[in-house]
Short mmCIF file of C-alpha atoms in Angstrom, two decimals:
data_model
loop_
_atom_site.label_atom_id
_atom_site.label_comp_id
_atom_site.label_asym_id
_atom_site.label_seq_id
_atom_site.Cartn_x
_atom_site.Cartn_y
_atom_site.Cartn_z
CA MET A 1 -19.71 -20.49 -3.05
CA HIS A 2 -17.77 -17.31 -0.98
CA ALA A 3 -18.81 -13.75 -1.17
CA CYS A 4 -16.61 -11.68 -3.10
CA PRO A 5 -15.08 -8.91 -1.06
CA GLN A 6 -15.73 -5.04 -1.16
CA PHE A 7 -12.56 -3.00 -2.61
CA VAL A 8 -11.98 0.25 -1.82
CA ALA A 9 -10.07 2.31 -4.54
CA LEU A 10 -8.44 5.64 -3.83
CA ARG A 11 -8.96 7.11 -7.18
CA PRO A 12 -6.86 10.87 -8.13
CA THR A 13 -9.42 13.54 -9.63
CA LEU A 14 -8.14 15.99 -12.77
CA SER A 15 -11.41 17.81 -13.22
CA HIS A 16 -10.31 21.37 -12.09
CA PRO A 17 -10.42 24.50 -14.49
CA GLN A 18 -6.56 25.35 -15.22
CA ARG A 19 -4.99 28.30 -17.08
CA SER A 20 -3.26 27.38 -20.29
CA VAL A 21 -0.47 29.15 -22.46
CA SER A 22 1.03 28.21 -25.72
CA LEU A 23 4.21 26.76 -25.61
CA LYS A 24 5.66 29.17 -28.09
CA ASN A 25 4.57 32.39 -25.91
CA CYS A 26 5.60 30.97 -23.26
CA SER A 27 8.93 33.13 -21.97
CA ARG A 28 9.63 30.50 -19.02
CA TRP A 29 11.11 28.08 -21.56
CA ARG A 30 13.83 28.56 -24.10
CA PRO A 31 15.73 26.57 -26.52
CA SER A 32 18.84 26.44 -24.43
CA ILE A 33 19.11 22.29 -23.22
CA THR A 34 20.67 23.69 -19.79
CA GLY A 35 18.01 25.75 -19.17
CA PHE A 36 15.20 23.65 -20.09
CA ARG A 37 16.60 20.97 -17.69
CA ARG A 38 17.16 23.81 -14.76
CA ARG A 39 13.44 24.67 -14.92
CA ARG A 40 12.44 21.44 -15.33
CA ARG A 41 13.95 20.78 -12.11
CA GLU A 42 12.09 23.97 -10.95
CA ALA A 43 8.67 22.78 -11.86
CA SER A 44 6.10 20.86 -10.49
CA TRP A 45 5.44 18.04 -12.44
CA ALA A 46 2.21 15.95 -12.70
CA PRO A 47 0.83 12.41 -14.31
CA GLY A 48 -0.95 12.45 -17.34
CA SER A 49 -0.88 14.13 -20.66
CA CYS A 50 -1.37 17.29 -22.49
CA SER A 51 -0.19 19.62 -25.21
CA ARG A 52 0.07 22.89 -23.49
CA VAL A 53 2.00 24.28 -20.68
CA ARG A 54 -0.45 23.96 -17.62
CA ILE A 55 -0.20 26.02 -14.65
CA PRO A 56 -1.25 25.31 -11.26
CA GLU A 57 -4.00 27.26 -9.54
CA ALA A 58 -5.26 25.71 -6.84
CA ILE A 59 -5.67 22.50 -5.01
CA ALA A 60 -8.19 19.84 -6.70
CA GLU A 61 -11.46 19.52 -3.90
CA PRO A 62 -12.12 15.89 -3.21
CA PRO A 63 -15.29 14.52 -5.54
CA GLU A 64 -18.29 12.79 -4.36
CA LYS A 65 -18.21 9.36 -3.55
CA LYS A 66 -19.31 7.17 -6.53
CA GLN A 67 -19.36 3.25 -7.11
CA GLU A 68 -18.71 1.22 -10.40
CA ARG A 69 -18.57 -2.34 -10.93
CA ARG A 70 -14.88 -3.76 -12.45
CA GLY A 71 -15.22 -7.67 -13.11
CA GLU A 72 -16.49 -9.49 -9.93
CA GLY A 73 -15.50 -7.00 -7.13
CA VAL A 74 -16.95 -3.90 -5.88
CA TYR A 75 -15.06 -0.76 -6.19
CA VAL A 76 -16.02 1.78 -3.64
CA SER A 77 -14.37 5.26 -3.98
CA VAL A 78 -14.59 6.57 0.22
CA TYR A 79 -11.87 9.48 -0.39
CA GLU A 80 -10.25 10.99 -3.41
CA PRO A 81 -6.69 12.41 -2.35
CA PHE A 82 -5.73 16.29 -3.00
CA VAL A 83 -4.11 16.13 -6.43
CA ARG A 84 -1.66 19.17 -6.61
CA GLN A 85 -2.09 20.52 -10.43
CA SER A 86 0.98 21.27 -11.78
CA ASP A 87 2.79 22.24 -14.95
CA THR A 88 3.33 19.68 -17.79
CA VAL A 89 4.38 20.15 -21.03
CA ILE A 90 4.49 17.91 -24.55
CA ARG A 91 6.96 19.07 -27.04
CA SER A 92 7.15 17.55 -30.34
CA GLY A 93 4.49 14.77 -28.91
CA LEU A 94 6.49 13.97 -25.78
CA ASN A 95 5.61 14.12 -22.48
CA PHE A 96 8.72 15.39 -20.44
CA GLY A 97 6.57 14.59 -17.37
CA THR A 98 6.23 10.60 -17.85
CA SER A 99 8.30 10.06 -20.65
CA ARG A 100 11.46 8.96 -18.40
CA LEU A 101 9.09 7.09 -15.95
CA ARG A 102 8.61 3.13 -16.06
CA ILE A 103 6.51 1.10 -13.64
CA PHE A 104 6.68 -2.43 -13.91
CA GLY A 105 4.75 -4.74 -11.76
CA GLY A 106 5.76 -8.50 -10.53
CA SER A 107 3.77 -11.75 -11.34
CA SER A 108 3.30 -12.19 -7.55
CA THR A 109 1.74 -9.05 -6.79
CA GLY A 110 -1.76 -8.90 -8.56
CA GLU A 111 -3.50 -6.03 -10.35
CA LEU A 112 -1.74 -3.30 -7.68
CA PRO A 113 0.83 -2.43 -10.21
CA ASP A 114 -1.76 -1.54 -12.85
CA ARG A 115 -3.68 0.54 -10.61
CA VAL A 116 -0.50 2.50 -9.62
CA ALA A 117 0.25 2.94 -13.15
CA ARG A 118 -3.10 4.13 -13.77
CA TYR A 119 -2.94 6.55 -11.11
CA LEU A 120 0.03 8.13 -12.72
CA GLY A 121 -1.90 8.88 -15.56
CA LYS A 122 -0.45 5.68 -17.47
CA GLU A 123 -2.63 2.85 -19.44
CA GLY A 124 -1.18 0.56 -17.34
CA THR A 125 2.83 -1.14 -16.37
CA ASP A 126 5.08 -1.14 -18.82
CA ARG A 127 5.64 -4.29 -20.75
CA ILE A 128 7.92 -6.96 -19.36
CA ILE A 129 8.57 -10.90 -20.80
CA ARG A 130 8.72 -13.73 -18.28
CA LYS A 131 9.46 -16.94 -19.18
CA ARG A 132 9.87 -20.56 -17.60
CA PHE A 133 12.18 -22.74 -18.67
CA SER A 134 11.45 -26.50 -18.51
CA ASP A 135 14.16 -27.31 -15.55
CA GLY A 136 11.97 -24.41 -13.93
CA GLU A 137 14.46 -21.81 -14.29
CA LEU A 138 12.98 -18.10 -14.72
CA TYR A 139 13.90 -15.70 -17.40
CA VAL A 140 13.06 -11.60 -17.67
CA LYS A 141 13.66 -9.57 -20.88
CA LEU A 142 12.72 -5.80 -21.32
CA PRO A 143 11.16 -5.51 -24.84
CA GLU A 144 11.67 -1.75 -24.87
CA SER A 145 14.61 0.20 -23.72
CA VAL A 146 14.65 2.12 -20.23
CA ARG A 147 18.01 3.70 -21.00
CA GLY A 148 18.08 6.94 -18.94
CA CYS A 149 14.75 6.26 -17.12
CA ASP A 150 13.45 6.23 -13.94
CA VAL A 151 12.58 2.77 -12.71
CA PHE A 152 10.03 1.68 -10.53
CA LEU A 153 9.57 -2.02 -9.57
CA ILE A 154 6.69 -3.22 -7.79
CA CYS A 155 6.82 -6.49 -6.56
CA SER A 156 5.46 -8.46 -3.21
CA THR A 157 7.80 -10.97 -2.42
CA CYS A 158 4.74 -13.60 -1.49
CA GLY A 159 3.05 -15.92 -3.32
CA PRO A 160 2.54 -19.80 -3.29
CA CYS A 161 6.41 -19.68 -3.82
CA ILE A 162 8.14 -16.55 -1.99
CA SER A 163 11.42 -18.18 -3.41
CA ASP A 164 10.21 -17.55 -6.99
CA SER A 165 9.11 -14.28 -6.35
CA ILE A 166 12.47 -13.41 -4.89
CA MET A 167 14.72 -14.50 -7.71
CA GLU A 168 11.82 -13.02 -10.04
CA LEU A 169 12.55 -9.66 -8.41
CA LEU A 170 16.55 -9.77 -8.32
CA ILE A 171 16.46 -11.03 -11.96
CA THR A 172 14.36 -8.12 -12.96
CA ILE A 173 16.49 -5.72 -10.88
CA ASP A 174 19.59 -6.90 -13.03
CA ALA A 175 17.85 -6.90 -16.32
CA VAL A 176 16.97 -3.12 -15.52
CA LYS A 177 20.56 -2.11 -14.76
CA ARG A 178 21.76 -3.81 -17.59
CA ALA A 179 19.65 -2.31 -19.57
CA HIS A 180 20.98 1.36 -18.14
CA ALA A 181 18.42 2.85 -16.38
CA ALA A 182 19.26 6.25 -14.54
CA GLN A 183 17.50 5.13 -11.41
CA VAL A 184 16.28 1.46 -10.23
CA THR A 185 13.63 1.89 -7.12
CA VAL A 186 12.31 -1.33 -5.62
CA VAL A 187 8.75 -0.63 -4.30
CA VAL A 188 7.75 -4.12 -2.24
CA PRO A 189 4.64 -3.79 -0.48
CA TYR A 190 5.07 -7.09 1.07
CA TYR A 191 8.54 -7.64 2.38
CA GLY A 192 8.93 -11.37 2.68
CA TYR A 193 11.34 -12.70 5.71
CA ALA A 194 10.85 -9.65 7.19
CA ARG A 195 9.75 -11.40 10.67
CA ALA A 196 12.97 -12.89 10.80
CA ASP A 197 14.66 -9.78 11.84
CA ARG A 198 16.54 -11.00 14.85
CA LEU A 199 18.35 -13.87 16.28
CA VAL A 200 16.36 -15.30 19.01
CA GLU A 201 18.56 -18.72 19.80
CA LYS A 202 22.24 -19.60 18.69
CA ARG A 203 23.05 -20.67 15.27
CA GLU A 204 19.83 -19.14 13.38
CA ALA A 205 20.04 -16.99 10.13
CA LEU A 206 19.12 -13.40 10.01
CA SER A 207 17.32 -13.74 6.98
CA SER A 208 15.90 -9.97 6.50
CA LYS A 209 19.24 -8.98 6.63
CA LEU A 210 20.12 -11.11 3.79
CA MET A 211 17.24 -10.17 1.98
CA ALA A 212 18.54 -6.42 2.24
CA ASN A 213 21.55 -7.77 0.92
CA LEU A 214 20.66 -9.06 -1.74
CA ILE A 215 18.09 -6.38 -3.35
CA THR A 216 20.99 -4.12 -2.86
CA ARG A 217 23.91 -6.19 -4.90
CA ALA A 218 21.24 -6.63 -7.60
CA GLY A 219 21.67 -3.54 -8.21
CA ALA A 220 18.70 -1.18 -6.61
CA ASP A 221 19.10 2.27 -5.73
CA ARG A 222 16.09 2.73 -3.42
CA MET A 223 13.71 0.88 -1.77
CA ILE A 224 10.03 1.63 -0.98
CA LEU A 225 8.42 -0.53 2.18
CA VAL A 226 4.66 -0.71 3.28
CA ASP A 227 4.17 -1.50 6.97
CA ILE A 228 6.70 -3.86 7.76
CA HIS A 229 7.11 -6.12 10.55
CA SER A 230 9.82 -4.19 12.37
CA PRO A 231 10.69 -0.91 11.54
CA GLN A 232 14.14 -0.79 12.33
CA SER A 233 15.06 -3.62 9.44
CA CYS A 234 14.88 -0.90 7.14
CA GLY A 235 18.43 -0.34 8.86
CA TYR A 236 19.78 -3.09 7.11
CA PHE A 237 19.78 -1.72 3.68
CA ASP A 238 22.78 0.60 2.56
CA ILE A 239 20.42 2.26 0.09
CA PRO A 240 18.14 4.74 1.05
CA VAL A 241 14.46 3.28 2.25
CA ASP A 242 11.20 4.91 2.33
CA HIS A 243 8.58 3.50 4.73
CA LEU A 244 5.21 3.82 4.47
CA TYR A 245 1.87 2.88 6.48
CA ALA A 246 -0.84 1.82 5.39
CA SER A 247 -3.37 3.38 8.10
CA PRO A 248 -3.80 6.55 6.10
CA ALA A 249 -6.21 4.30 3.93
CA LEU A 250 -7.43 1.92 6.46
CA VAL A 251 -8.64 4.91 8.66
CA ARG A 252 -10.64 6.66 5.73
CA TYR A 253 -12.36 3.50 5.20
CA LEU A 254 -13.36 2.78 8.71
CA MET A 255 -14.61 6.54 8.84
CA GLU A 256 -16.96 6.18 6.21
CA ARG A 257 -17.76 2.78 6.99
CA ILE A 258 -18.72 4.15 10.48
CA GLU A 259 -20.92 7.17 8.84
CA GLN A 260 -22.76 5.04 6.21
CA SER A 261 -23.45 2.74 8.93
CA SER A 262 -25.14 5.62 11.09
CA ALA A 263 -26.76 6.59 8.33
CA ASP A 264 -28.72 3.38 7.52
CA THR A 265 -29.49 2.74 10.90
CA ASN A 266 -30.39 6.40 11.95
CA HIS A 267 -29.89 5.27 15.41
CA HIS A 268 -26.54 6.51 16.52
CA GLY A 269 -24.87 9.56 14.59
CA ALA A 270 -21.47 9.02 13.52
CA ALA A 271 -20.18 11.37 15.80
CA ARG A 272 -21.77 9.00 18.59
CA GLN A 273 -20.47 5.79 17.19
CA LEU A 274 -16.87 7.22 17.04
CA ALA A 275 -17.18 7.72 20.82
CA ASP A 276 -17.81 4.25 20.85
CA LEU A 277 -14.79 3.20 19.49
CA VAL A 278 -11.97 1.47 21.10
CA VAL A 279 -8.25 0.74 19.12
CA VAL A 280 -6.89 -2.62 20.39
CA ALA A 281 -3.34 -3.81 20.31
CA PRO A 282 -3.77 -7.81 19.83
CA ASP A 283 -0.29 -7.90 21.78
CA VAL A 284 2.53 -5.80 23.60
CA GLY A 285 4.26 -5.49 20.27
CA GLY A 286 1.13 -3.60 18.48
CA VAL A 287 0.94 -1.01 21.35
CA ALA A 288 2.74 1.60 19.22
CA ARG A 289 0.68 0.62 15.83
CA ALA A 290 -2.27 1.04 18.26
CA ARG A 291 -1.89 4.13 19.23
CA ALA A 292 -0.95 5.75 15.81
CA PHE A 293 -4.80 4.34 14.98
CA ALA A 294 -6.21 5.35 18.08
CA LYS A 295 -5.08 8.98 17.91
CA ALA A 296 -6.27 9.28 13.71
CA LEU A 297 -9.72 8.16 14.98
CA CYS A 298 -10.56 11.33 16.88
CA ASP A 299 -7.96 9.90 19.94
CA ALA A 300 -10.25 7.21 20.68
CA PRO A 301 -9.17 4.96 23.78
CA LEU A 302 -7.02 2.11 23.47
CA ALA A 303 -6.74 -1.53 25.08
CA ILE A 304 -4.12 -3.78 25.21
CA ILE A 305 -4.29 -7.81 25.29
CA ASP A 306 -1.40 -9.54 27.24
CA LYS A 307 -0.55 -12.81 25.33
CA ARG A 308 2.28 -15.68 25.77
CA ARG A 309 3.21 -17.40 23.04
CA SER A 310 4.05 -21.02 23.20
CA GLY A 311 5.88 -22.02 20.40
CA HIS A 312 5.86 -20.53 16.45
CA ASN A 313 2.37 -19.54 14.91
CA VAL A 314 0.85 -20.29 18.50
CA ALA A 315 -0.59 -17.66 20.62
CA GLU A 316 -2.59 -17.83 24.08
CA VAL A 317 -4.27 -14.80 25.29
CA MET A 318 -3.74 -14.08 29.06
CA ASN A 319 -5.55 -10.68 30.22
CA LEU A 320 -7.40 -7.78 28.72
CA ILE A 321 -5.81 -4.07 29.91
CA GLY A 322 -8.49 -1.59 29.16
CA GLU A 323 -12.61 -1.69 29.05
CA VAL A 324 -14.79 -3.03 25.78
CA ASP A 325 -18.01 -3.74 27.17
CA GLY A 326 -20.45 -1.88 24.84
CA LYS A 327 -17.84 -0.37 22.58
CA ILE A 328 -16.77 -1.10 18.60
CA ALA A 329 -13.42 -2.55 19.40
CA VAL A 330 -11.10 -2.30 16.19
CA LEU A 331 -8.19 -4.68 16.25
CA VAL A 332 -5.39 -3.71 14.54
CA ASP A 333 -2.03 -5.68 13.51
CA ASP A 334 0.58 -5.45 10.58
CA MET A 335 -0.25 -8.63 9.25
CA ILE A 336 -2.90 -11.88 9.70
CA ASP A 337 -0.97 -15.08 9.04
CA THR A 338 -2.55 -18.36 10.71
CA ALA A 339 -5.24 -15.85 12.34
CA GLY A 340 -4.57 -17.65 15.66
CA THR A 341 -3.74 -14.48 17.39
CA ILE A 342 -6.79 -12.30 15.77
CA CYS A 343 -9.07 -14.43 16.79
CA ALA A 344 -7.93 -15.16 19.95
CA ALA A 345 -8.46 -11.85 20.76
CA ALA A 346 -11.50 -11.23 19.19
CA ARG A 347 -12.78 -13.87 21.35
CA LEU A 348 -11.89 -12.43 24.09
CA LEU A 349 -12.89 -8.91 23.43
CA ARG A 350 -16.62 -10.41 22.83
CA GLU A 351 -16.55 -12.39 26.14
CA LYS A 352 -15.71 -8.63 27.99
CA GLY A 353 -18.66 -7.29 26.43
CA ALA A 354 -18.02 -5.67 22.96
CA ALA A 355 -20.68 -5.07 20.60
CA CYS A 356 -18.83 -5.84 17.64
CA VAL A 357 -15.43 -6.43 16.39
CA PHE A 358 -13.30 -5.47 13.76
CA ALA A 359 -10.13 -6.67 12.39
CA MET A 360 -7.62 -4.37 10.51
CA ALA A 361 -4.30 -5.32 8.81
CA THR A 362 -2.50 -4.28 6.10
CA HIS A 363 -1.09 -7.67 4.98
CA ALA A 364 -3.54 -10.58 4.17
CA VAL A 365 -1.04 -13.80 4.26
CA PHE A 366 -3.79 -15.93 5.08
CA SER A 367 -1.96 -19.02 5.42
CA GLY A 368 -2.92 -22.47 7.02
CA PRO A 369 -6.28 -22.23 8.68
CA ALA A 370 -6.79 -18.46 8.58
CA ILE A 371 -9.88 -18.64 6.80
CA GLU A 372 -11.59 -21.03 8.68
CA ARG A 373 -10.86 -18.98 11.83
CA LEU A 374 -11.66 -15.68 10.17
CA SER A 375 -14.82 -16.28 8.48
CA GLU A 376 -16.43 -18.08 12.08
CA PRO A 377 -20.19 -16.43 11.90
CA GLY A 378 -20.72 -13.93 14.58
CA LEU A 379 -16.82 -13.46 15.24
CA PHE A 380 -16.11 -10.01 13.07
CA GLU A 381 -18.18 -7.37 11.88
CA GLU A 382 -15.35 -7.10 9.10
CA VAL A 383 -11.88 -8.04 8.46
CA ILE A 384 -10.04 -5.12 6.82
CA VAL A 385 -6.82 -5.97 4.77
CA THR A 386 -5.16 -3.89 1.80
CA ASP A 387 -4.26 -5.16 -1.40
CA THR A 388 -0.02 -5.58 -0.73
CA ILE A 389 -0.81 -9.28 -1.21
CA PRO A 390 -3.51 -10.23 -3.95
CA VAL A 391 -5.98 -12.40 -2.27
CA PRO A 392 -7.24 -15.02 -4.63
CA ARG A 393 -10.56 -16.44 -5.09
CA GLU A 394 -10.04 -19.49 -2.77
CA LYS A 395 -9.62 -17.19 0.28
CA GLN A 396 -12.51 -14.96 -0.13
CA PHE A 397 -15.04 -14.86 2.44
CA PRO A 398 -18.27 -12.45 3.15
CA GLN A 399 -16.52 -10.34 5.99
CA LEU A 400 -13.39 -9.53 3.95
CA ARG A 401 -12.89 -5.92 2.44
CA VAL A 402 -9.82 -4.85 0.78
CA VAL A 403 -8.74 -1.45 0.44
CA THR A 404 -6.48 -0.53 -2.57
CA ILE A 405 -3.25 1.44 -1.46
CA ASP A 406 -2.60 2.82 -5.07
CA ALA A 407 -2.59 6.30 -4.35
CA LEU A 408 -0.63 5.94 -1.40
CA LEU A 409 2.41 4.29 -3.32
CA GLY A 410 1.44 6.64 -6.70
CA GLU A 411 2.04 9.62 -4.58
CA GLN A 412 5.67 8.26 -3.42
CA ILE A 413 6.70 7.34 -7.03
CA TRP A 414 5.47 10.58 -8.19
CA SER A 415 7.17 12.46 -5.54
CA ILE A 416 10.59 10.57 -5.77
CA HIS A 417 10.45 11.04 -9.68
CA ARG A 418 9.96 14.54 -9.11
CA ASP A 419 12.82 14.69 -5.88
CA SER A 420 10.28 16.03 -3.72
CA SER A 421 8.86 15.74 -0.47
CA ILE A 422 6.39 12.81 0.26
CA SER A 423 5.00 14.67 3.52
CA ARG A 424 2.16 16.55 2.19
CA SER A 425 0.63 12.97 0.36
CA VAL A 426 0.74 10.66 3.35
CA VAL A 427 -1.99 12.31 6.17
CA LEU A 428 -3.84 10.73 8.11
#
């Protein structure tokens, strides 16, 4: 039986002293509906519920590290994002900050939608009914009204049958739109067909553009994507697109991992181990991504692996540009599919004298022989991915670590809901 991976959760903290005033004595709020709406736009709203107006005092400090066991996985809270305290109003038991916020999760996205909903102070995702008829057709129904609500659909287009997850997403968008939601934001942690973003040969389909057209025509008003294969593909959409990077969560986990390792061994300090880091791009196309990681990791040196691809899902490592002898090599990529590229790169790094090799990727596609290759003894110290794609038990192996991006998505969703900037929320 394979060992379960470790999960790294980013959780908010709301334990900060706040001043409170009663709604009755607060001169900012008047019976005028127009004035209320105007002041609602001006105020800063925060997830959660309360019975008073809460006025911000300061930014909460990150709490201490903690561990808690949930189910089979071990969640290690390595970082608590700064949570900006803000005004929250309840009138007659109705939370005007979150009453219009609805979060629905796709069946192919695992537990990530529930984590995001809990991050925003909700008990979980809102209810949705899905059924499959005997002929294979999908049925979607919203049991509760979403009229005038700000709706977020969190659905990765992945799974055993990617076509089913796409159809489920499109049907859900249509159901929400026909239920008169004020705005429909589609959150796609893993965007299927993202690699079909250009025409390599004649008479090929441009599937990435087709996906954008389908989602737009279904009724989506806005998109949130995470580490899409080619950021230029965001231009295929005719609606606003927010492209997020999972690098903040991955970098923070690696920093905590290095600090923990130095504390356990008492041999090298964390600063010394950070100095021994080298970030490696597994191919020339990943240089920009690797450079961003290197800058975040205290301006670590950069190495590049030149590869020649002879066919689909087949890669051959040719040359290493850079020095890795005695270093801690960190391979960075956007996804791990069959793991041919990243495993061949790891073998080359071992041959060139790397002390240990970490693999970091946002999307754990893990198709074909990926698990067998990644779990090879002595090849990787750790394989670090995020939960944009759920990893089933049969695909788990001892070196696997899964970092949740619930805080990343939660901050983005809340910023869109409040019509505020995301720049303060996503910081390396």
